[in-house]
mmCIF file of C-alpha atoms in Angstrom:
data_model
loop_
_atom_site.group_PDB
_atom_site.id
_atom_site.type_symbol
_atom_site.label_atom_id
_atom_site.label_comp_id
_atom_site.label_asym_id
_atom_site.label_seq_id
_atom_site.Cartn_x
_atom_site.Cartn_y
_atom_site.Cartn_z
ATOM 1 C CA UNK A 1 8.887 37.294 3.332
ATOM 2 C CA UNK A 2 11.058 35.143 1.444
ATOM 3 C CA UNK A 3 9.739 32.813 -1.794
ATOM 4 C CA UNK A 4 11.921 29.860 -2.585
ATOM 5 C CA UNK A 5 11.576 27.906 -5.937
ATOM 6 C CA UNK A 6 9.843 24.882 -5.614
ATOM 7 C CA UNK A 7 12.610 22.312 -4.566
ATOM 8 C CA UNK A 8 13.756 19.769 -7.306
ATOM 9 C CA UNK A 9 13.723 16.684 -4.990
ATOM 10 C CA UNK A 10 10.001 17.095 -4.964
ATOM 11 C CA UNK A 11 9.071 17.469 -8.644
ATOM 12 C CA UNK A 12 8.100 13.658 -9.099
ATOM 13 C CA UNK A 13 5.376 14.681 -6.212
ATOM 14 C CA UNK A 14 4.313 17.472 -7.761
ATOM 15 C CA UNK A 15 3.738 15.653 -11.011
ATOM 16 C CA UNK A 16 2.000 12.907 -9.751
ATOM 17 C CA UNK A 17 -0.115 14.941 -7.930
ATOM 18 C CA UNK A 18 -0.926 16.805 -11.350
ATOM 19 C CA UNK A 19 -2.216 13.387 -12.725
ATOM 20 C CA UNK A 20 -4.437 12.483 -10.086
ATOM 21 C CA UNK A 21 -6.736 15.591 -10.675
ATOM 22 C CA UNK A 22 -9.096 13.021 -12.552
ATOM 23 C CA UNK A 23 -9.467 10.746 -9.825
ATOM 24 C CA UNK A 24 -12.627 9.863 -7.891
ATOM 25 C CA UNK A 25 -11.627 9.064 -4.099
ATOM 26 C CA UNK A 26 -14.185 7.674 -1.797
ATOM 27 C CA UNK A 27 -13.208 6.921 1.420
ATOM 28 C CA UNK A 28 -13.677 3.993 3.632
ATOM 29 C CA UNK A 29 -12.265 2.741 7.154
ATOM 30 C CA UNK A 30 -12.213 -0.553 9.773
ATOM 31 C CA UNK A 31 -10.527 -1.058 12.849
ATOM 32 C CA UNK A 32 -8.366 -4.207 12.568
ATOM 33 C CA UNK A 33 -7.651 -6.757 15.990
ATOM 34 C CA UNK A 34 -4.132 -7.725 15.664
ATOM 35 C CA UNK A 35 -4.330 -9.859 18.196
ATOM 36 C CA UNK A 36 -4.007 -12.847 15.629
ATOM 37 C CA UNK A 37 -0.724 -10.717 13.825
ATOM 38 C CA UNK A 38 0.633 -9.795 17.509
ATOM 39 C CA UNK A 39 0.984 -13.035 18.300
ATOM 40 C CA UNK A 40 2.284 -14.446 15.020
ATOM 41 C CA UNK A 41 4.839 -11.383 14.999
ATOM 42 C CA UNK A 42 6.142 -12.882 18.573
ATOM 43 C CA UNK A 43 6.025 -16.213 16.929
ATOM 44 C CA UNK A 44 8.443 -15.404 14.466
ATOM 45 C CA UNK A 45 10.684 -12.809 16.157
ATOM 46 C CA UNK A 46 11.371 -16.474 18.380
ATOM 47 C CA UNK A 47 12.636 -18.083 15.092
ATOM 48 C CA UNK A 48 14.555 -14.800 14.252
ATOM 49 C CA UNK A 49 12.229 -12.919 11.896
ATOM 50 C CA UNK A 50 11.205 -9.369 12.496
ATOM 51 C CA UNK A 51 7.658 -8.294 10.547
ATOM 52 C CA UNK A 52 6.084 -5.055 10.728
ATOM 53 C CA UNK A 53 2.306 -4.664 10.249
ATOM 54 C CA UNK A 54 3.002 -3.117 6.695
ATOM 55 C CA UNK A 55 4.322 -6.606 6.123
ATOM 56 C CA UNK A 56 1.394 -8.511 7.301
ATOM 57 C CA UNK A 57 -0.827 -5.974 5.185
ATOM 58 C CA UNK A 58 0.457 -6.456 2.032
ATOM 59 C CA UNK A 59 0.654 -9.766 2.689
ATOM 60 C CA UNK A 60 -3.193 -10.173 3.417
ATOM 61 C CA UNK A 61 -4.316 -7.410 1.148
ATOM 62 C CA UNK A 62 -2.546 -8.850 -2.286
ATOM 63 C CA UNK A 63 -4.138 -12.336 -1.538
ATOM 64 C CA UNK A 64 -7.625 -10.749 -1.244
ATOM 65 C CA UNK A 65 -7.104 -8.149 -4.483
ATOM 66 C CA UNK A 66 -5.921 -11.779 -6.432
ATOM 67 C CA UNK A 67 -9.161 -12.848 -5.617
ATOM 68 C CA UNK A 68 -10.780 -9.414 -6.685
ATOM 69 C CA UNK A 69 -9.586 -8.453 -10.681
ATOM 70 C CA UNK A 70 -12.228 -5.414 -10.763
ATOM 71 C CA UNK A 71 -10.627 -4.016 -7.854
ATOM 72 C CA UNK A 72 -6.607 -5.079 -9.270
ATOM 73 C CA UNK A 73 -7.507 -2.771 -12.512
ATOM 74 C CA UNK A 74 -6.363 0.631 -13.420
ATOM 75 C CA UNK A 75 -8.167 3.071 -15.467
ATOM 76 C CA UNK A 76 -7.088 5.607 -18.405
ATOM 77 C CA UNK A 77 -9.812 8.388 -19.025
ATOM 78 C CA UNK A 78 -10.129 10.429 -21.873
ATOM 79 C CA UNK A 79 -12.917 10.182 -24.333
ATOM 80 C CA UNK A 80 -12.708 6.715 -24.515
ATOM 81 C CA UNK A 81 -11.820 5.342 -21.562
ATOM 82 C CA UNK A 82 -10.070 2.109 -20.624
ATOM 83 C CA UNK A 83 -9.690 -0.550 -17.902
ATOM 84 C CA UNK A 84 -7.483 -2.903 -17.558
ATOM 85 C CA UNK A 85 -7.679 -5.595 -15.151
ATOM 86 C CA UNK A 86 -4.346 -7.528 -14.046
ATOM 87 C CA UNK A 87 -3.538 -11.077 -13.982
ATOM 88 C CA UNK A 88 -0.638 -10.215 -10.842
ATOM 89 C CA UNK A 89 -0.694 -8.537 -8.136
ATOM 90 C CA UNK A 90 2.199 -5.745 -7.549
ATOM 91 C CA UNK A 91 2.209 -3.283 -4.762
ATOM 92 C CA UNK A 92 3.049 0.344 -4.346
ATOM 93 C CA UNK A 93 4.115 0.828 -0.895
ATOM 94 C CA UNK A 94 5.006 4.711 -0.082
ATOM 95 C CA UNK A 95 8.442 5.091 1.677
ATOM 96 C CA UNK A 96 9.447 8.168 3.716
ATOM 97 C CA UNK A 97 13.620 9.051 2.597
ATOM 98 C CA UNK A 98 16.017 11.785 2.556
ATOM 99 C CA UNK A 99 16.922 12.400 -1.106
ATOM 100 C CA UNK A 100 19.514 14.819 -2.092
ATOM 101 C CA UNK A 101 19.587 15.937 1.165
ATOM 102 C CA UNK A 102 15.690 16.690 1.684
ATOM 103 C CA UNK A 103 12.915 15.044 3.288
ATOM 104 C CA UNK A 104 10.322 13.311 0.548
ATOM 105 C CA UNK A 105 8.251 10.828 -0.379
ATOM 106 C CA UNK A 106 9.354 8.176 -2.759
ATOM 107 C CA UNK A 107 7.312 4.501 -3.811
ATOM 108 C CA UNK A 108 9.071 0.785 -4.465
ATOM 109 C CA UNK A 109 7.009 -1.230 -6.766
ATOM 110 C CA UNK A 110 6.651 -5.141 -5.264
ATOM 111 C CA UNK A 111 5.947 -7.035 -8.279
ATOM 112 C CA UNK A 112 4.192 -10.779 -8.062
ATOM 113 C CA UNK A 113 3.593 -9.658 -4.055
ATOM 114 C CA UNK A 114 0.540 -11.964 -3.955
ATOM 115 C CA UNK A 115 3.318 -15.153 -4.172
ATOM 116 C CA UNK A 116 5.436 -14.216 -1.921
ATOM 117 C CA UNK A 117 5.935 -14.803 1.355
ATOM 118 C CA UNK A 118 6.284 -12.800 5.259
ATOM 119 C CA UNK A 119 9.957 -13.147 4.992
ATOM 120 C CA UNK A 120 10.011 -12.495 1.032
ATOM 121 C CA UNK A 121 8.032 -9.216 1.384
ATOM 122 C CA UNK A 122 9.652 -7.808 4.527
ATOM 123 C CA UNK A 123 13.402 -8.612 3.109
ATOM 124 C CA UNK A 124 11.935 -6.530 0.093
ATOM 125 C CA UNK A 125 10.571 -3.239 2.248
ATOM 126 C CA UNK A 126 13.942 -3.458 4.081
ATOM 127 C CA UNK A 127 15.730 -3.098 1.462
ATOM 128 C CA UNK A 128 13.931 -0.366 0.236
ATOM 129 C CA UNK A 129 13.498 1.282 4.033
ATOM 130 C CA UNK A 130 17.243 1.259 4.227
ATOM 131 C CA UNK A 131 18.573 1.722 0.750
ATOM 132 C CA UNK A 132 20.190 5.254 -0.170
ATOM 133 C CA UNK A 133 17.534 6.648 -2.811
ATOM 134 C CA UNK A 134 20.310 8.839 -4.194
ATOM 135 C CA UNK A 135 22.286 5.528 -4.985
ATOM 136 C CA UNK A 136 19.492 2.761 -5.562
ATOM 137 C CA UNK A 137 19.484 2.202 -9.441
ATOM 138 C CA UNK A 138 15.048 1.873 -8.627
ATOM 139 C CA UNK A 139 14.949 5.447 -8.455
ATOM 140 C CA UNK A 140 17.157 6.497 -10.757
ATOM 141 C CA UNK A 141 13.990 7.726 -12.788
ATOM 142 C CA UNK A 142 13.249 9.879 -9.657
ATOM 143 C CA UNK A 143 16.801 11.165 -10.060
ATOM 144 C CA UNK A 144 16.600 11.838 -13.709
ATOM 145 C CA UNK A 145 13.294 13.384 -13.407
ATOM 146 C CA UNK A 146 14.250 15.932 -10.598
ATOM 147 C CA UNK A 147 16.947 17.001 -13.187
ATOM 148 C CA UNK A 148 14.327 18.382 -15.783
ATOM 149 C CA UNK A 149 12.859 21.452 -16.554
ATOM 150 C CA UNK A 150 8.953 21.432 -15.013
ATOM 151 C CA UNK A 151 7.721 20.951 -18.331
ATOM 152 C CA UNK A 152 9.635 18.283 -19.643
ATOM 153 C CA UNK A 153 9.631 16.398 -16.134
ATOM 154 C CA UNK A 154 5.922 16.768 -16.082
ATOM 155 C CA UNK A 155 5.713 15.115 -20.014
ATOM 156 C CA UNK A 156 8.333 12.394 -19.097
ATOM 157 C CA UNK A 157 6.351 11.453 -15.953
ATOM 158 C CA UNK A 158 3.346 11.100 -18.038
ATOM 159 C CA UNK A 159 4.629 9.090 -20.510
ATOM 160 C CA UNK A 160 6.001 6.643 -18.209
ATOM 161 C CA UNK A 161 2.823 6.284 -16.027
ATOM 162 C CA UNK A 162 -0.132 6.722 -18.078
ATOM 163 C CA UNK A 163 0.119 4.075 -20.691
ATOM 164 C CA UNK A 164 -1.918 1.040 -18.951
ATOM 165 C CA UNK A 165 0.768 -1.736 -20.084
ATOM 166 C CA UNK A 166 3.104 0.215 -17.728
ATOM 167 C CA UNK A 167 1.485 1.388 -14.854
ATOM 168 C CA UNK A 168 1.995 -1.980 -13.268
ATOM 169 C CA UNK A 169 5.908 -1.243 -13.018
ATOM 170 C CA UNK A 170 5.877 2.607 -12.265
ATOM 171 C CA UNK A 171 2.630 2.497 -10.298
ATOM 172 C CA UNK A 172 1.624 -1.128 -9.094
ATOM 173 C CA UNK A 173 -2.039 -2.336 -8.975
ATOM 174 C CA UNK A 174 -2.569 -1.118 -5.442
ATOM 175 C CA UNK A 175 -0.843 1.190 -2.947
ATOM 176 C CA UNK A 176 -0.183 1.107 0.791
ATOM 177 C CA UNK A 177 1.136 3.910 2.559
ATOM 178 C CA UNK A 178 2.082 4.083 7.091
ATOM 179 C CA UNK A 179 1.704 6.664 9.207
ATOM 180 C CA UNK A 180 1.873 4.161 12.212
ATOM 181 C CA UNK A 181 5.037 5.478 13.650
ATOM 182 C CA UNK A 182 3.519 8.163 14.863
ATOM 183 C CA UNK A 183 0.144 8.546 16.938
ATOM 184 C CA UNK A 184 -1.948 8.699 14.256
ATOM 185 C CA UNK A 185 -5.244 7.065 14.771
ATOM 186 C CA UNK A 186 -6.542 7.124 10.846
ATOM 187 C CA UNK A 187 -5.717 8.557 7.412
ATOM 188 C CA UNK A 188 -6.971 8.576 3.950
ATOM 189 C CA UNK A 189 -3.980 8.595 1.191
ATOM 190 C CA UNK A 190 -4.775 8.529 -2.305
ATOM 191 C CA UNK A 191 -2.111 6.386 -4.080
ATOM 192 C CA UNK A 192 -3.137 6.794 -7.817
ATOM 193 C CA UNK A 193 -4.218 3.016 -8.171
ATOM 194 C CA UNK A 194 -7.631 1.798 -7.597
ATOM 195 C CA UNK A 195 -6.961 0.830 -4.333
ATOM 196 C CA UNK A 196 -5.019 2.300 -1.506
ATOM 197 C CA UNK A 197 -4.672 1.485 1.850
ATOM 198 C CA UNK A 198 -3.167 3.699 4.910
ATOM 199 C CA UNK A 199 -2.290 1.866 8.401
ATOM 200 C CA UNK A 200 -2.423 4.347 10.966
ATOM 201 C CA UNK A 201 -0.754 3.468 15.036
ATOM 202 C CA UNK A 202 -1.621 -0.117 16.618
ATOM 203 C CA UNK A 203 -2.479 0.573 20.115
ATOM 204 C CA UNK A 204 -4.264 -0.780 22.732
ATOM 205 C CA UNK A 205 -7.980 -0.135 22.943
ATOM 206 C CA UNK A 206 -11.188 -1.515 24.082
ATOM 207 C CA UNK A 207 -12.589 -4.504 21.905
ATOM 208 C CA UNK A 208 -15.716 -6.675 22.194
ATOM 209 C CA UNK A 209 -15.747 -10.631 21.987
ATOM 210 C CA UNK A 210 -18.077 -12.933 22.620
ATOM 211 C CA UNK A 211 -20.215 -10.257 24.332
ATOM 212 C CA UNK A 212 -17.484 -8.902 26.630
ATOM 213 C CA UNK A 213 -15.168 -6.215 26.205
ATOM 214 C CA UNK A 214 -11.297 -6.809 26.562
ATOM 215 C CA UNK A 215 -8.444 -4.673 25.534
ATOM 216 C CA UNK A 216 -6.765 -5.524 21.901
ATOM 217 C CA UNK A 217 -4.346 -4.137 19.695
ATOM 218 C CA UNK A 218 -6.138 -2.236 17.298
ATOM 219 C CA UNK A 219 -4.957 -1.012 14.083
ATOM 220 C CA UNK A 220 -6.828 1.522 12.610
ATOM 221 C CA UNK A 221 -6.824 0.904 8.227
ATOM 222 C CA UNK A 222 -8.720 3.041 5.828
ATOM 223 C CA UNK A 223 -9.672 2.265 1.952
ATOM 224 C CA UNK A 224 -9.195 4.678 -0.732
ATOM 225 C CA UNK A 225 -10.902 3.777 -3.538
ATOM 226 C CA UNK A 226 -11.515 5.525 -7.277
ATOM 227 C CA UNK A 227 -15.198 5.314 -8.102
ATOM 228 C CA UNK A 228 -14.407 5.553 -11.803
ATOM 229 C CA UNK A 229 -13.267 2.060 -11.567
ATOM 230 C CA UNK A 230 -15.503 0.120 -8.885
ATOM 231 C CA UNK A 231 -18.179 0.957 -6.655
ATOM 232 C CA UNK A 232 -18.647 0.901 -2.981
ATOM 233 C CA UNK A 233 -20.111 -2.989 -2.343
ATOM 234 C CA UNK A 234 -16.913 -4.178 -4.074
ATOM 235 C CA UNK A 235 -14.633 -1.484 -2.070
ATOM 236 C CA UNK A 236 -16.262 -2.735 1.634
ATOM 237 C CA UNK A 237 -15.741 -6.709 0.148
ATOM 238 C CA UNK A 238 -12.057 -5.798 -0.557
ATOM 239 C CA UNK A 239 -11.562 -3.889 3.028
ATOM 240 C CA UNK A 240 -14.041 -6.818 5.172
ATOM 241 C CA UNK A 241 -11.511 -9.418 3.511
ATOM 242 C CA UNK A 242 -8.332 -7.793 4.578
ATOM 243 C CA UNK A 243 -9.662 -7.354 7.511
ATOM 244 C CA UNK A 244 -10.912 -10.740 8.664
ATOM 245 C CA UNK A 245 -7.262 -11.932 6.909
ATOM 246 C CA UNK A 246 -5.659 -10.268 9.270
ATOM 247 C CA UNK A 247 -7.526 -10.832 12.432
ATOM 248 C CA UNK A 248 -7.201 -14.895 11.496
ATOM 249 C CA UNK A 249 -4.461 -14.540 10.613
ATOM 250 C CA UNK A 250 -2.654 -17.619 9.248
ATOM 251 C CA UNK A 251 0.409 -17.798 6.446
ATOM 252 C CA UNK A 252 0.276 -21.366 5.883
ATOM 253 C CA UNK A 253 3.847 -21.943 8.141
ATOM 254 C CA UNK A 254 1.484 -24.540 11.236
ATOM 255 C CA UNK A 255 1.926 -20.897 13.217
ATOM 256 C CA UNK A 256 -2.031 -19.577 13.317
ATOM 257 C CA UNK A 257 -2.449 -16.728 15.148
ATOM 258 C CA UNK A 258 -5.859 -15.736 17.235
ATOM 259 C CA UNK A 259 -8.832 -18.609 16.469
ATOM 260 C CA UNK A 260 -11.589 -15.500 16.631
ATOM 261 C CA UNK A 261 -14.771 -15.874 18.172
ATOM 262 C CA UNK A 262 -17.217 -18.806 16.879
ATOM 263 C CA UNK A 263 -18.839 -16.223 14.034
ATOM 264 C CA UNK A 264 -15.451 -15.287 13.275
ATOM 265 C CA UNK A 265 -14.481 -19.065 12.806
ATOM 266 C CA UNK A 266 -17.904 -19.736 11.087
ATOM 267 C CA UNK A 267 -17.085 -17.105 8.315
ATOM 268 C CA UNK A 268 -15.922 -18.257 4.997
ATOM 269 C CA UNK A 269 -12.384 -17.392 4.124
ATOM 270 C CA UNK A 270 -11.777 -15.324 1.065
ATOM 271 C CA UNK A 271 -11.073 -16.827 -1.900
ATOM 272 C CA UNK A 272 -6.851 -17.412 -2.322
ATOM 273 C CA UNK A 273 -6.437 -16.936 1.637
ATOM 274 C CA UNK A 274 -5.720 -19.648 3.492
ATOM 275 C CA UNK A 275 -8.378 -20.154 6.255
#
């Protein structure tokens, strides 16, 4: 039996992972018809744009958190414990890289994601997808961190996350994380923010409408939320937004996706989303 050190590249894991042992996860899940996104998706990729359902996700889900400031807050404990709720919305979207030669985990911040647009955010996780982490001046934080001692990493980290004015830049207001390249048909990630959402596959599979069953795209999206800072009612609001945003799906371009059924169309839109 052999016992290798823990490996460098994956100290900033291990000290976030440290932080989070105050956090309150509850779990919650929906299945999504993309029907609406599908058909935007081949909409655009006829105009030359390419967007992945982590695109259309953050897209919906910062428009719906804009309209939710309980839910776009982050929390400090302690004896006297502190929320702050924030006037912009800035993702945390998890990214799977090599980094000094080993598999890992890193996160790109999106600030201000709730103005921007499909093409804005997807030029923005391409960059990110396809940047060299060792090189990309975003993680050179990551870099310097991985060159501490444990102990000193682990104070450094802390330092730069915990204070509330900052977690916006290191940690964003909420997090989305993808397992959909592989056949996964749900997860439940916990991001450190208030809110995180995890996109598993979109396959095909059986759907009901108006009363009769068809086949859809379906993507399967859970909900991570920490109790500490908002309870369940607000949670399912956040997730039964996002979720009719997507299956209406409509950016404002003239290009609306899938109508819905008649309850679907009776339903008011969330506030901020375009309807």
């Amino acid at each position: 039996m052999r016992a290798d050190p823990f490996p460098r590249e994956r100290r900033h894991t291990a000290y976030f992972l440290r932080e989070l042992r105050g956090y309150a996860p509850v779990f919650l899940g929906a299945e999504i018809d993309m029907t609406a996104v599908r058909r935007h998706q081949q909409e655009a990729r006829a105009r030359g744009d390419r967007f992945s359902a982590v695109t259309y996700v953050l897209y919906a889900a910062a428009r719906v958190l804009a309209a939710h400031p309980e839910a776009n807050a982050a929390l400090r404990g302690g004896l006297r414990p502190r929320v702050a709720p924030y006037e912009t919305v800035a993702a945390k979207l998890a990214l799977d890289k090599t980094m000094g030669g080993r598999r890992v985990v890193l996160s790109a911040v999106l600030p201000d994601v709730h103005l921007r647009s499909l093409r804005d955010i997807a030029e923005q996780t391409a960059r990110f997808r396809d940047g060299d982490p060792d090189r990309m001046p975003e993680f050179a934080g990551v870099r310097a961190l991985q060159r501490l001692p444990g102990p000193l990493g682990h104070l450094a980290y802390r330092m730069g996350t915990r204070p509330l004015r900052r977690r916006i830049t290191t940690n964003g207001t909420f997090s989305v994380t993808s397992l959909g390249h592989r056949p996964v048909t749900s997860f439940h990630s916990v991001g450190g923010t208030t809110v995180t959402l995890g996109l598993g596959a979109v396959a095909d599979r059986p759907v009901v409408r108006d009363g009769a069953v068809t086949i859809a795209p379906v993507l399967p999206l859970s909900l991570t939320f920490d109790h500490r800072v908002i309870d369940g009612a607000e949670a399912a609001d956040v997730l039964g937004e996002i979720k009719q945003a997507l299956e209406n799906f409509d950016d404002g371009s003239g290009s609306p996706g899938h109508q819905g059924t008649d309850a679907e169309k009776a339903a008011p839109a969330p506030n901020g989303m375009a309807g």
